[in-house]
Every structure is written in structure tokens, then in C-alpha cells.
Short mmCIF file of C-alpha atoms and ligand atoms in Angstrom, two decimals:
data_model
loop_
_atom_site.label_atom_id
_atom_site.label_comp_id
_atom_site.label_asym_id
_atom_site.label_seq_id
_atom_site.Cartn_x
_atom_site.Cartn_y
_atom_site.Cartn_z
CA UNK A 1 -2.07 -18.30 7.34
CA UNK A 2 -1.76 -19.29 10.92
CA UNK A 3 -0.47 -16.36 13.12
CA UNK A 4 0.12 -16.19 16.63
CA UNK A 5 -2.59 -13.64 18.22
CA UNK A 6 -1.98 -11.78 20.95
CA UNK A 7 -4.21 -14.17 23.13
CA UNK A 8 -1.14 -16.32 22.78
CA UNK A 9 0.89 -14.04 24.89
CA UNK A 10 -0.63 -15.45 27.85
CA UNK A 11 -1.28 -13.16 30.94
CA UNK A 12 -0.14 -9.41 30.47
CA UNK A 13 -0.84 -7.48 33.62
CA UNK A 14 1.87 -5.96 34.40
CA UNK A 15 3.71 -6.99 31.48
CA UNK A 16 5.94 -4.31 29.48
CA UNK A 17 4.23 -4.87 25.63
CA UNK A 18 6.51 -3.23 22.75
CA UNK A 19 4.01 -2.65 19.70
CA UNK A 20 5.79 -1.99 16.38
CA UNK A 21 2.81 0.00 14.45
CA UNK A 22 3.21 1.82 10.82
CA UNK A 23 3.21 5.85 12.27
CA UNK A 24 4.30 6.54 9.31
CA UNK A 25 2.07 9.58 9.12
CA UNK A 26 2.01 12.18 6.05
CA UNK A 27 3.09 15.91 8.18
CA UNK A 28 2.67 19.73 7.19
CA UNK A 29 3.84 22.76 8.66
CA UNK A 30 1.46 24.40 10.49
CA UNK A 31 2.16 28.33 12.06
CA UNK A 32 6.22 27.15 12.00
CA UNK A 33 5.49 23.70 13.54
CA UNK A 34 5.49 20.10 11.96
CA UNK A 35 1.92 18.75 12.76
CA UNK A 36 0.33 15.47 11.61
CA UNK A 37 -1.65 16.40 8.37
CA UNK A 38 -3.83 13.11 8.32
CA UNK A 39 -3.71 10.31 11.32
CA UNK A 40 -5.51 7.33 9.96
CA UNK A 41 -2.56 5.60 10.65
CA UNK A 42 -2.38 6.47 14.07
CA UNK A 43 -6.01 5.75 14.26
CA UNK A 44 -5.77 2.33 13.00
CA UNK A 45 -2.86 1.15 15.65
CA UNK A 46 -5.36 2.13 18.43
CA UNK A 47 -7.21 -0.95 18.64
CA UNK A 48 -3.93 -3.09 19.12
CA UNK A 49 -3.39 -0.51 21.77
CA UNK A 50 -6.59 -0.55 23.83
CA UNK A 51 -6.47 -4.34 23.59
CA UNK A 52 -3.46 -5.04 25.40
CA UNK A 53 -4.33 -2.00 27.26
CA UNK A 54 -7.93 -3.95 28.97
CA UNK A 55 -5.68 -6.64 29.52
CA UNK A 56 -3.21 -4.79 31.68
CA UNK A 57 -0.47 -4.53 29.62
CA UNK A 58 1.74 -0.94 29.62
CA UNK A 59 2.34 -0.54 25.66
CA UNK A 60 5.24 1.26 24.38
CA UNK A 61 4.89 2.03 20.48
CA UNK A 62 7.92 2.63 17.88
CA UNK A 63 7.93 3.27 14.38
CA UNK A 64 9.61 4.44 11.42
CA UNK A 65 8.94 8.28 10.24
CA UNK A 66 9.51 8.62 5.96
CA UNK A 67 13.07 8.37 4.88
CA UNK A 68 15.86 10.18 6.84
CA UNK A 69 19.27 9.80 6.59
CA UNK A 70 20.10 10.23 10.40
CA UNK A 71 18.76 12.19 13.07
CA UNK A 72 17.00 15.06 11.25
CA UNK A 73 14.07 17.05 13.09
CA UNK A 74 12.19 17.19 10.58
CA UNK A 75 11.63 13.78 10.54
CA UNK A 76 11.02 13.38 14.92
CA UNK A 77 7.81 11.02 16.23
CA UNK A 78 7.45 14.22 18.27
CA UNK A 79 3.93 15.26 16.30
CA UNK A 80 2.90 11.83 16.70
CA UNK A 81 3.75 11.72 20.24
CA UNK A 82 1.29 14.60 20.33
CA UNK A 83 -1.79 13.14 18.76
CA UNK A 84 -1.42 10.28 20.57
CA UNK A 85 -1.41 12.53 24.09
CA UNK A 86 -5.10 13.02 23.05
CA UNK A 87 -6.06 9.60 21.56
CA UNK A 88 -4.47 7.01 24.14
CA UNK A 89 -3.14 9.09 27.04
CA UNK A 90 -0.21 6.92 28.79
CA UNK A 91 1.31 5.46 25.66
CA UNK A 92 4.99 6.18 24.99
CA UNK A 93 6.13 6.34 21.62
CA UNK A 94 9.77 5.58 20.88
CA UNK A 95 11.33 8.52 18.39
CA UNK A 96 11.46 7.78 14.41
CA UNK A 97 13.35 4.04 14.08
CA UNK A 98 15.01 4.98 11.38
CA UNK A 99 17.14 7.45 13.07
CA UNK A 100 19.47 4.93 13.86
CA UNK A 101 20.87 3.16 10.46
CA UNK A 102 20.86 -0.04 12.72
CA UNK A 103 17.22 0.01 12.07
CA UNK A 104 17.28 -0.46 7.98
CA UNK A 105 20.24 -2.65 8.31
CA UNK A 106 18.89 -5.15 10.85
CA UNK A 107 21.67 -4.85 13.21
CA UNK A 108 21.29 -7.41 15.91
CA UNK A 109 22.51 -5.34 18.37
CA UNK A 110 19.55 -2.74 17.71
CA UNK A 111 16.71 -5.04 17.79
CA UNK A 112 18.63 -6.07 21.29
CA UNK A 113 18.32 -2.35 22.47
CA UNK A 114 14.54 -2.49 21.19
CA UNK A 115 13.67 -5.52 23.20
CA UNK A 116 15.62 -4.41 26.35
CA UNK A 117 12.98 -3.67 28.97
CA UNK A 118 10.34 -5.36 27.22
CA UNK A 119 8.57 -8.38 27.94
CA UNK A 120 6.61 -8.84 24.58
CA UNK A 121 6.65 -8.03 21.21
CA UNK A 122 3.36 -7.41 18.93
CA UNK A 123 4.33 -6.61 15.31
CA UNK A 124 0.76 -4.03 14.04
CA UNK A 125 3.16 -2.74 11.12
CA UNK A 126 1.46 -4.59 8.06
CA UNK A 127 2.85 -2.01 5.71
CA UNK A 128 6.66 -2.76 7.01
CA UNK A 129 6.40 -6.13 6.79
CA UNK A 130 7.62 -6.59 3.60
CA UNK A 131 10.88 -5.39 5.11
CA UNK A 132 13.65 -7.10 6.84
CA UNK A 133 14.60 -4.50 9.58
CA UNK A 134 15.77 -4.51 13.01
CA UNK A 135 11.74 -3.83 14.36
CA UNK A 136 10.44 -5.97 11.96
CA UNK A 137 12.20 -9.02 11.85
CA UNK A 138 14.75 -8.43 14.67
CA UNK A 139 13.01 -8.09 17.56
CA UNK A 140 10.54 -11.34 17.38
CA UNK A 141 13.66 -13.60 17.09
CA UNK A 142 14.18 -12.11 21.17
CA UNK A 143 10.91 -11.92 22.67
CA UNK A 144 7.66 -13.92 23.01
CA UNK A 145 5.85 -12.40 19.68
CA UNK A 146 2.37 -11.78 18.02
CA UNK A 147 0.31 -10.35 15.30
CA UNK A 148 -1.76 -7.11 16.37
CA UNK A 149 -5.20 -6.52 14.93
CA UNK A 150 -4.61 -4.08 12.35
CA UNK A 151 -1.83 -6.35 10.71
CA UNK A 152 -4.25 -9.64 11.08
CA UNK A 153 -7.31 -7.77 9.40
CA UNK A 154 -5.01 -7.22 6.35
CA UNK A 155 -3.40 -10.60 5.76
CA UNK A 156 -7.18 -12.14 6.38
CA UNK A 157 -8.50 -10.41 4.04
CA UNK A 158 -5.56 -9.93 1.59
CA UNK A 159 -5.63 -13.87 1.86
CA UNK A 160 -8.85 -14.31 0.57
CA UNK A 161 -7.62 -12.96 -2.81
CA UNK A 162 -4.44 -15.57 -2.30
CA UNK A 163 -6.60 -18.51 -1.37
CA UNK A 164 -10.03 -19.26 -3.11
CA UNK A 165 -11.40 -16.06 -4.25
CA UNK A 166 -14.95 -15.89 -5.76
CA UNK A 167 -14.91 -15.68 -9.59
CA UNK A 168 -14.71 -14.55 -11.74
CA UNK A 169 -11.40 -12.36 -10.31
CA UNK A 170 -10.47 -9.04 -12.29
CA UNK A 171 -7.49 -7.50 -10.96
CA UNK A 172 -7.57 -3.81 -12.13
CA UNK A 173 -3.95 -2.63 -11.83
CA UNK A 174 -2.52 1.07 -12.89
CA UNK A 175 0.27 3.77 -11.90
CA UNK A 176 3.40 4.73 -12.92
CA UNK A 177 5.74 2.32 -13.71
CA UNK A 178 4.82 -1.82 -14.86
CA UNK A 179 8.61 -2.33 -13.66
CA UNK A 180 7.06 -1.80 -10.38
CA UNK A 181 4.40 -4.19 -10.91
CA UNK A 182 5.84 -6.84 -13.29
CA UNK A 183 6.23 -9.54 -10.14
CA UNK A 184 2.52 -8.53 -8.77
CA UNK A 185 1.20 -9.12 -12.47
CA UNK A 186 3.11 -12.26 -13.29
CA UNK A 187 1.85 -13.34 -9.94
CA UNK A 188 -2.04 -12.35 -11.21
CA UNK A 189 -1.26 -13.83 -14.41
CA UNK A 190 -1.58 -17.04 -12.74
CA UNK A 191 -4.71 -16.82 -10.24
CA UNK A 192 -6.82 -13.85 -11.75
CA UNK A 193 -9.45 -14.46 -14.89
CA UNK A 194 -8.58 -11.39 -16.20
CA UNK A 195 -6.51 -7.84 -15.88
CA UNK A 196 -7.43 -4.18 -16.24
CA UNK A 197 -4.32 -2.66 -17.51
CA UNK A 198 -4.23 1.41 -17.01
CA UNK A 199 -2.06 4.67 -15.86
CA UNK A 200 1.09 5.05 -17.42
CA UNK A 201 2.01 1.59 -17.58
CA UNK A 202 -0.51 0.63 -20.05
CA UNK A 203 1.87 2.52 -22.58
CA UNK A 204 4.44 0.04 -22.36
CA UNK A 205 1.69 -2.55 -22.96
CA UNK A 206 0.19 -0.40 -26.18
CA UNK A 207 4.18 -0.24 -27.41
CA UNK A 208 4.28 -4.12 -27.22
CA UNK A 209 1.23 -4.29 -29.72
CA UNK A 210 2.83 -1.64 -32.10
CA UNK A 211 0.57 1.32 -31.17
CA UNK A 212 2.24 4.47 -30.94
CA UNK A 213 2.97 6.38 -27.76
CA UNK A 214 3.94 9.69 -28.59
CA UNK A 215 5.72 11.46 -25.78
CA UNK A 216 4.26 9.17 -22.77
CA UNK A 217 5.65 7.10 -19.67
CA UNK A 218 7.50 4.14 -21.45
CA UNK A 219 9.76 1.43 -20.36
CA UNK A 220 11.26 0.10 -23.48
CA UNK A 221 13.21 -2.70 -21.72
CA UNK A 222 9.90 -4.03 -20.42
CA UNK A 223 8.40 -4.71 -23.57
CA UNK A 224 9.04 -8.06 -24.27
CA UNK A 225 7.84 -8.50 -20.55
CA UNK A 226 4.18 -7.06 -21.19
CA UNK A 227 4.34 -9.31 -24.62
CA UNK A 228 5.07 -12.56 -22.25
CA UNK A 229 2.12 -11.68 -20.07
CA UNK A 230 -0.13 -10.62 -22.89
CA UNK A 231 0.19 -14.59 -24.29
CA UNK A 232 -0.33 -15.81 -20.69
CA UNK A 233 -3.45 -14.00 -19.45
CA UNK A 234 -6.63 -12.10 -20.75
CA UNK A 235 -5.21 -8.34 -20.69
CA UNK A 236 -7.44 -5.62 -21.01
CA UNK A 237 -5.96 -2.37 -22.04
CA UNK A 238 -7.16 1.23 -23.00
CA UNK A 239 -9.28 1.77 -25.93
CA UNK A 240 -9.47 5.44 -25.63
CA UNK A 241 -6.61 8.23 -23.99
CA UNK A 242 -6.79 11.16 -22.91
CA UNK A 243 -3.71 13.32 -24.09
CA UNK A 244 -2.16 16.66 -23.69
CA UNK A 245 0.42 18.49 -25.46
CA UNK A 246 4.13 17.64 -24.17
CA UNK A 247 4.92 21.37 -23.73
CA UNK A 248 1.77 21.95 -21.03
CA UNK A 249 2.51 21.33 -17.37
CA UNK A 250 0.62 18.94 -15.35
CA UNK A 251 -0.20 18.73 -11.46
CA UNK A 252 -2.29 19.20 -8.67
CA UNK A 253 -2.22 23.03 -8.81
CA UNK A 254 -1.83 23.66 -12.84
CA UNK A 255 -4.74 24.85 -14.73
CA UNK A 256 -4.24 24.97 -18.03
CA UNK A 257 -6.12 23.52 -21.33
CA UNK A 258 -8.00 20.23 -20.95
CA UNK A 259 -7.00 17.49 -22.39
CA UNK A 260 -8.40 15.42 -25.88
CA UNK A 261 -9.43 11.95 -26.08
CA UNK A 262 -7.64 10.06 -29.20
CA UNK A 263 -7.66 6.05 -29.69
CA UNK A 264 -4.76 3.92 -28.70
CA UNK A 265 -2.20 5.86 -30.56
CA UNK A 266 -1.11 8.83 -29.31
CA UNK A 267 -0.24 11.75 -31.70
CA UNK A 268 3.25 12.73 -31.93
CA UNK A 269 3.51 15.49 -29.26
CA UNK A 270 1.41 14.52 -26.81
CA UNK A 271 1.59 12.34 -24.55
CA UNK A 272 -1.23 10.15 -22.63
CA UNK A 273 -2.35 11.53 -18.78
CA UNK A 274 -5.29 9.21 -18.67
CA UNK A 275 -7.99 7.00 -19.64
CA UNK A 276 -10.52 7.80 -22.12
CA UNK A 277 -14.81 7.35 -21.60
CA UNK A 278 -14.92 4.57 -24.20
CA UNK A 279 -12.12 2.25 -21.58
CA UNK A 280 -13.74 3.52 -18.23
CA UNK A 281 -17.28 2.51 -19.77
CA UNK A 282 -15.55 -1.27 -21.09
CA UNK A 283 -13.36 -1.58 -17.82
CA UNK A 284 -17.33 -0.82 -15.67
CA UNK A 285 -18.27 -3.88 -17.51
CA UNK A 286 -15.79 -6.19 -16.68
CA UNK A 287 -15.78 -5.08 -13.44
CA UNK A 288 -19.55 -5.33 -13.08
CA UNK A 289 -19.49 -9.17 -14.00
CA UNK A 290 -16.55 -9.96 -11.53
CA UNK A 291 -17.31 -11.36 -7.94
CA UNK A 292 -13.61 -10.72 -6.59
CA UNK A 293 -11.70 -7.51 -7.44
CA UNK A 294 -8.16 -6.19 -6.93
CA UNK A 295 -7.25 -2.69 -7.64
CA UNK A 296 -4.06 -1.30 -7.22
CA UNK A 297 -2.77 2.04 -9.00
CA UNK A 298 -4.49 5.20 -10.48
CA UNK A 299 -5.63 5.19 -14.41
CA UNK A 300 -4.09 8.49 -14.95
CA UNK A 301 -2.61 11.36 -13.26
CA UNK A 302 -4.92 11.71 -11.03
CA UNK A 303 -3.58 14.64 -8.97
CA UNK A 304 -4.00 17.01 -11.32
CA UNK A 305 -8.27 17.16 -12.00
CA UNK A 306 -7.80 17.26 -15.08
CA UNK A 307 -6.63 13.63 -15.43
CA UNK A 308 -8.78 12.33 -12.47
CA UNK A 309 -12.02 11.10 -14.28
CA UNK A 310 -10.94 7.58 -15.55
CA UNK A 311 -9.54 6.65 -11.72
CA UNK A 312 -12.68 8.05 -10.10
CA UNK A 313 -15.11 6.40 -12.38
CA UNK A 314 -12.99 3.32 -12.03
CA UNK A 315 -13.17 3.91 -8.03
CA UNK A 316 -17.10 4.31 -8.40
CA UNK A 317 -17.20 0.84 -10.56
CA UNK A 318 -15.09 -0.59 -8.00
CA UNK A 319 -17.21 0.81 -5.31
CA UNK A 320 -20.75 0.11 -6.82
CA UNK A 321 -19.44 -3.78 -7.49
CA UNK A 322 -21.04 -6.42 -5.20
CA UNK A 323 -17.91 -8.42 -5.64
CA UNK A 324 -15.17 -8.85 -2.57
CA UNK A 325 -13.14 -6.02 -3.35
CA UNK A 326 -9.80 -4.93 -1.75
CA UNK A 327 -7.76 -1.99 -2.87
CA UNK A 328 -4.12 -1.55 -2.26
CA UNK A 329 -1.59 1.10 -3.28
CA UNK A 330 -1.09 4.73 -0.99
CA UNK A 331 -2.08 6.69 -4.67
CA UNK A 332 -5.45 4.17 -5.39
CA UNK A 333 -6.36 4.22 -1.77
CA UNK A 334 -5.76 8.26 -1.74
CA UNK A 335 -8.24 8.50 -4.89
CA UNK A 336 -10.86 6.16 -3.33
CA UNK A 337 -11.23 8.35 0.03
CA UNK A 338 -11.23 11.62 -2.12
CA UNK A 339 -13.84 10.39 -3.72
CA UNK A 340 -15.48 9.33 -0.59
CA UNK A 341 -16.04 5.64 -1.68
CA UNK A 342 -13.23 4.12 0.87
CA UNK A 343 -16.44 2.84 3.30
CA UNK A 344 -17.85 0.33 0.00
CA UNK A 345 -14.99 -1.68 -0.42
CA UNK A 346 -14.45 -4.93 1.29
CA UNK A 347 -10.97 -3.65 2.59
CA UNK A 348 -9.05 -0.76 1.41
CA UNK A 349 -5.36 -1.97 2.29
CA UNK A 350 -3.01 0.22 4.54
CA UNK A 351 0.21 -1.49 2.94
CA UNK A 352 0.94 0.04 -0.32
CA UNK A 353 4.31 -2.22 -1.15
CA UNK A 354 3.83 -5.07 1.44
CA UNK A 355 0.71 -5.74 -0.16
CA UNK A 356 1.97 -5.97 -3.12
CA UNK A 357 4.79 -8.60 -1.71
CA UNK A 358 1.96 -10.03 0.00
CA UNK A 359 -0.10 -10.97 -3.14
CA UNK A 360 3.04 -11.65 -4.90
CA UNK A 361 4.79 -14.39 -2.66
CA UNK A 362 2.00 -15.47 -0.12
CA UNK A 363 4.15 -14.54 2.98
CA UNK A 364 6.11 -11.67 4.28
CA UNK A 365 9.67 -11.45 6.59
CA UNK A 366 7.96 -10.02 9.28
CA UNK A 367 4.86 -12.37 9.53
CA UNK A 368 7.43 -15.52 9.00
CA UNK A 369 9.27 -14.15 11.92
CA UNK A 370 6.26 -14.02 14.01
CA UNK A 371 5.55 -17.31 12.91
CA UNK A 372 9.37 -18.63 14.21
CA UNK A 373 8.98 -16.87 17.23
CA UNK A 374 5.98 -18.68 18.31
CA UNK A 375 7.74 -22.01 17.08
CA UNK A 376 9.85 -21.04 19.62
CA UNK A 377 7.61 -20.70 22.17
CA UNK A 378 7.51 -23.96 24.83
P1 ADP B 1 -0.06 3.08 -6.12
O1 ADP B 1 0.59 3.97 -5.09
O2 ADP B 1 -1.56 3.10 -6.03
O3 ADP B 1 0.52 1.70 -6.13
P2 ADP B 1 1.75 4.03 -8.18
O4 ADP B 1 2.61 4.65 -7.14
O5 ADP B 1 2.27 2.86 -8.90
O6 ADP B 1 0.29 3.71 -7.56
O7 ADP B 1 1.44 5.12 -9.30
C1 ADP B 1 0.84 6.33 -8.99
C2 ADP B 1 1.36 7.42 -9.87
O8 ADP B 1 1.23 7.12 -11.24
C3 ADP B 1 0.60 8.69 -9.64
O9 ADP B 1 1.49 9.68 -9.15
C4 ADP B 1 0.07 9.06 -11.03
O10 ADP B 1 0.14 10.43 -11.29
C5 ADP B 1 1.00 8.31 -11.93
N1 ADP B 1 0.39 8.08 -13.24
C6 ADP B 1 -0.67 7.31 -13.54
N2 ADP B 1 -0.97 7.38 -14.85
C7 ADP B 1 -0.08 8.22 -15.41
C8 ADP B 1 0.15 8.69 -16.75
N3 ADP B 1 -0.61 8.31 -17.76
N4 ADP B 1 1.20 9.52 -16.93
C9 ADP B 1 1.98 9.91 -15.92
N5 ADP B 1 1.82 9.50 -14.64
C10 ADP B 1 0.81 8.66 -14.39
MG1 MG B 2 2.43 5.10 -5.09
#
């Protein structure tokens, strides 16, 4: 996919560049103050930053914060603002975006107060692209636009997956819900020689083939959808679970009784929290013979340790693989730099849901804009 680069921009000394980067940082509270609790993000909009920087360029940055409904504190760019005091002294940050319900509603007269005062526009937000807002979308349709570096390492590298990917190509895809996923996998249905199905969503698969699934995650109105993909492509699901009583509480900080690996059905009060060894063992071997890989979405519930072992030793197959391998999803990409594998991937993907989109549809809102914008261009 053809981009315009900032290159394109022409000579920016002097020139006033508004950089639309995903600061979309996870915060904590820290002695009574909101701090940044982890600033990868912030890290990875740097080099878009020092590039227009060493060509003269002042950069102002803006981005959305999580989800508030307003102008709420708790939400402000102002911890941001901090971090990047230290990291690129000089660059202004615009507060949260989504402050102003113009933002999410792509309200012309927004992406006009956006632009005001700028002379360029570089769009670094990969992970926003999916979305049709005033920053995303908006402002390119005013002012001479490009892709920053962060945003073209992901769709290069996301495109080799869309393209002509080396095969065989397993896509290994888990989490919560397969409504979530259904377009993604319909998509992979098409390109991908075969699919790892895990997490909770594998239960809705195991319900289409008549197993039973005691008291886990189901979607009973996807069904017939997992049936219609099972006849379509080679899917792989769990051989073995791992199950826990329905009464026992699960998470991060719980420690209670560990749980018991069954076969595909699980026993009536229980329900299924992970993978068993017999699938992670099966899944390593398909994974081993593949020379591209896609993983997107945990095996179990990872958060709590208890149900971690059939995502990690899918993360070490994954990482051990020689294959081109890109990982995508915030919870798969959180379990592969736990387990300290994120450096043996090909590319670990910042975008959880444009990503996704990406893979799905080939093209994004945000990246066709930039692509318009530099139709524009004389
Ligand atoms: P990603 O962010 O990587 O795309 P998802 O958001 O789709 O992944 O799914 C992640 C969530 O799915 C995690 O919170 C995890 O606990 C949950 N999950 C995975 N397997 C199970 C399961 N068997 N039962 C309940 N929750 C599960
Ligand atoms: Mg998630």
C-alpha cells in the first residue's frame, strides 16, 4: 500500500507539524497523583518526532486518553505531557481529544480547530486508524498529510500477512468473544492454510460439534457461524481443557485450587479457563511447520496464573518459530512481553482493533484519508 511519507511534505523548517500519535497510555495512581504506568506508547511516537524534529519542523502532538465522557481529570494528557518533558523536551502535547465529543463524532468544525495554526499533518496513530474521527480522518482532508514511522512499520509489515505471505500460514487466534473475531476469521478463512482456535471462543466452536461446555464463555447465536467456517477452512481446536469449578473465583490476585485438565467436554459445573498440555503440545506442532504466523488473543485466562500456561507456551512456540510472525491484540501482546519473548517476533503490533480491521478489509479510514490528501496534493 502506497502511502505518502513524510519526505513528501517537502521542506519543513520552520514549518508548524501537527502529529496525531496513539498516547493512549495505561495510568496508576502514584502518592495521590495519576502517573503513566507503562510508556511504550509514548516511546514508539518518538521517532516520528525526532524526524521532523532534524528536519526543522516544531511538532505539536494530540491524542486521545481511554474513554471519557467529557472533560474529566482523570482522564488529562497532563502525565503524558510530563514524560514527554523528559523524553523530547520542546514538544507540546494537545490535552486528551476526546474531551471534546466533536472528536468521536468527526465534527468538521473540530478537525478545523485542530488544523488551525498548523501547516502539516502526520497521522503516527496506527491503532486509531480504524476509526473515523475528527484527528483521524478530519484533519488530512485540510492540510498537506503523511504517514509517520510508527504507523508505516505496522501496515508494512501487517501487509506482508495481506499480500504473499510465506506458507504454510497458521493464524493462531484466541480471547474472549468469536463475535469479536468472526469478520477477522472469515477473512483468514480465505488466505490462511490453517487456524488455531483457543480462549473462550473455542467453546462456541466445541458447542457447534456437539461437545459439551458446562458452565463456560458461549455465544449460542454464533454457532451456526463457527459451523460455516469449520466447512470452509482447516480449524484446529482444543483437545484437552483446563477447568475449574463454577463456584471458585478467578483473576489476577485469586489463589485458590488449581484447576483439572478434562477432554473436550467439560463436566457439568465447571467451566473451561484454558488450554490443556495435550492442545499446547498439537498447536507447537502446527506452529513449528508454519513459515508465516498470526496470533491474536490469549488461550485462556491468562491473568490469573493459574490459567496462563497454554498462552505462554503458545507465546514460546510462537517465539521459538522461524516463521514471519506478527502478533496483534493489547491481551496477546501483554502475555508475550510478560513472558519476555516480545524481542523474537517479527512485529508485535501496537493496534489491537485496527489491526484486526487491517487484516480484515486491507485498508483503514485513516490511511485512505492520507491517501486522498496526497491525491490532493498539486
Ligand atoms: P486480544 O486483546 O489479544 O485481542 P481479547 O480481548 O479478545 O484478546 O480476549 C482477551 C480476554 O479473553 C482476556 O481477558 C482473557 O482472560 C479472556 N479469556 C480467554 N480465554 C478465556 C476463557 N477460557 N474463559 C474466560 N475468559 C477467557
Ligand atoms: Mg483485548
Amino acid at each position: 500500500m502506497e502511502l505518502p511519507r513524510i519526505e513528501d511534505l517537502g521542506d519543513l523548517r520552520g514549518r508548524r507539524v501537527l502529529v496525531r500519535a496513539d498516547l493512549n497510555v495505561p495510568l496508576a495512581v502514584e502518592r495521590g497523583e495519576w502517573v503513566v504506568a507503562d510508556d511504550f506508547r509514548i516511546r514508539a511516537a518518538l521517532p516520528t518526532v525526532e524526524f521532523l524534529r532534524t528536519r526543522g519542523a516544531d511538532v505539536t502532538l494530540c491524542s486521545h486518553l481511554g474513554r471519557p465522557k467529557g472533560i474529566d481529570a482523570r482522564y488529562s494528557m497532563a502525565p503524558v505531557a510530563k514524560v514527554l518533558e523528559q523524553l523530547a523536551p520542546g514538544v507540546e502535547v494537545l490535552e486528551n481529544l476526546r474531551f471534546d465529543p466533536r472528536e468521536t463524532a468527526n465534527d468538521p468544525s473540530f478537525a478545523q480547530e485542530l488544523a488551525h495554526g498548523h501547516d502539516a499533518f502526520v497521522l503516527d496513530a496506527f491503532g486509531s486508524a480504524h476509526r473515523a474521527h475528527a484527528s483521524v480522518v478530519g484533519v488530512p482532508a485540510l492540510l498537506p498529510s503523511a504517514a509517520g514511522l510508527t504507523l508505516l512499520d505496522e501496515v508494512e509489515h501487517l501487509s506482508v500477512l495481506l499480500e504473499d505471505p510465506p506458507r504454510p500460514y497458521v493464524a493462531i487466534v484466541g480471547g474472549a468473544k468469536v463475535s469479536d473475531k468472526l469478520g477477522l476469521l472469515t477473512a483468514l478463512a480465505e488466505r490462511v492454510d490453517a487456524v488455531l482456535v483457543g480462549g473462550a471462543m473455542a467453546f462456541t466452536f466445541l458447542l457447534a460439534l456437539g461437545h459439551e461446555v458446562g458452565d463456560s464463555l458461549v455465544e449460542e447465536d454464533h454457532v451456526e457461524a463457527c459451523r460455516a467456517l469449520m466447512d470452509r477452512a482447516t480449524i484446529h481446536l482444543p483437545e484437552d481443557l483446563v477447568v475449574l469449578e463454577s463456584t471458585e473465583p478467578v483473576g489476577a490476585e485469586v489463589h485458590g485450587p488449581a484447576g483439572r485438565v478434562v477432554g473436550r467436554d467439560v463436566p457439568r459445573g465447571t467451566r473451561g479457563l484454558d488450554v490443556g498440555p495435550r492442545t499446547v503440545e498439537r498447536f507447537g506442532e502446527v506452529i513449528l511447520g508454519a513459515r508465516s504466523i498470526l496470533w491474536n488473543g490469549p488461550m485462556g485466562l491468562f491473568e490469573d496464573p493459574r490459567f496462563a500456561v497454554g498462552t505462554t507456551g503458545i507465546a514460546r512456540a510462537v517465539a521459538g518459530s522461524s516463521a514471519y510472525s506478527v502478533v496483534g491484540g493489547g491481551d496477546s501482546a501483554r502475555a508475550l512481553r510478560e513472558a519476555g519473548l516480545a524481542d523474537q517476533v517479527s512485529h508485535l503490533s501496537t493496534g489491537g482493533g485496527a489491526s484486526l480491521e487491517f487484516l480484515e478489509h486491507g485498508d483503514l479510514p485513516g490511511l485512505a484519508a492520507l491517501r486522498q490528501a496526497a491525491e490532493r496534493r498539486p
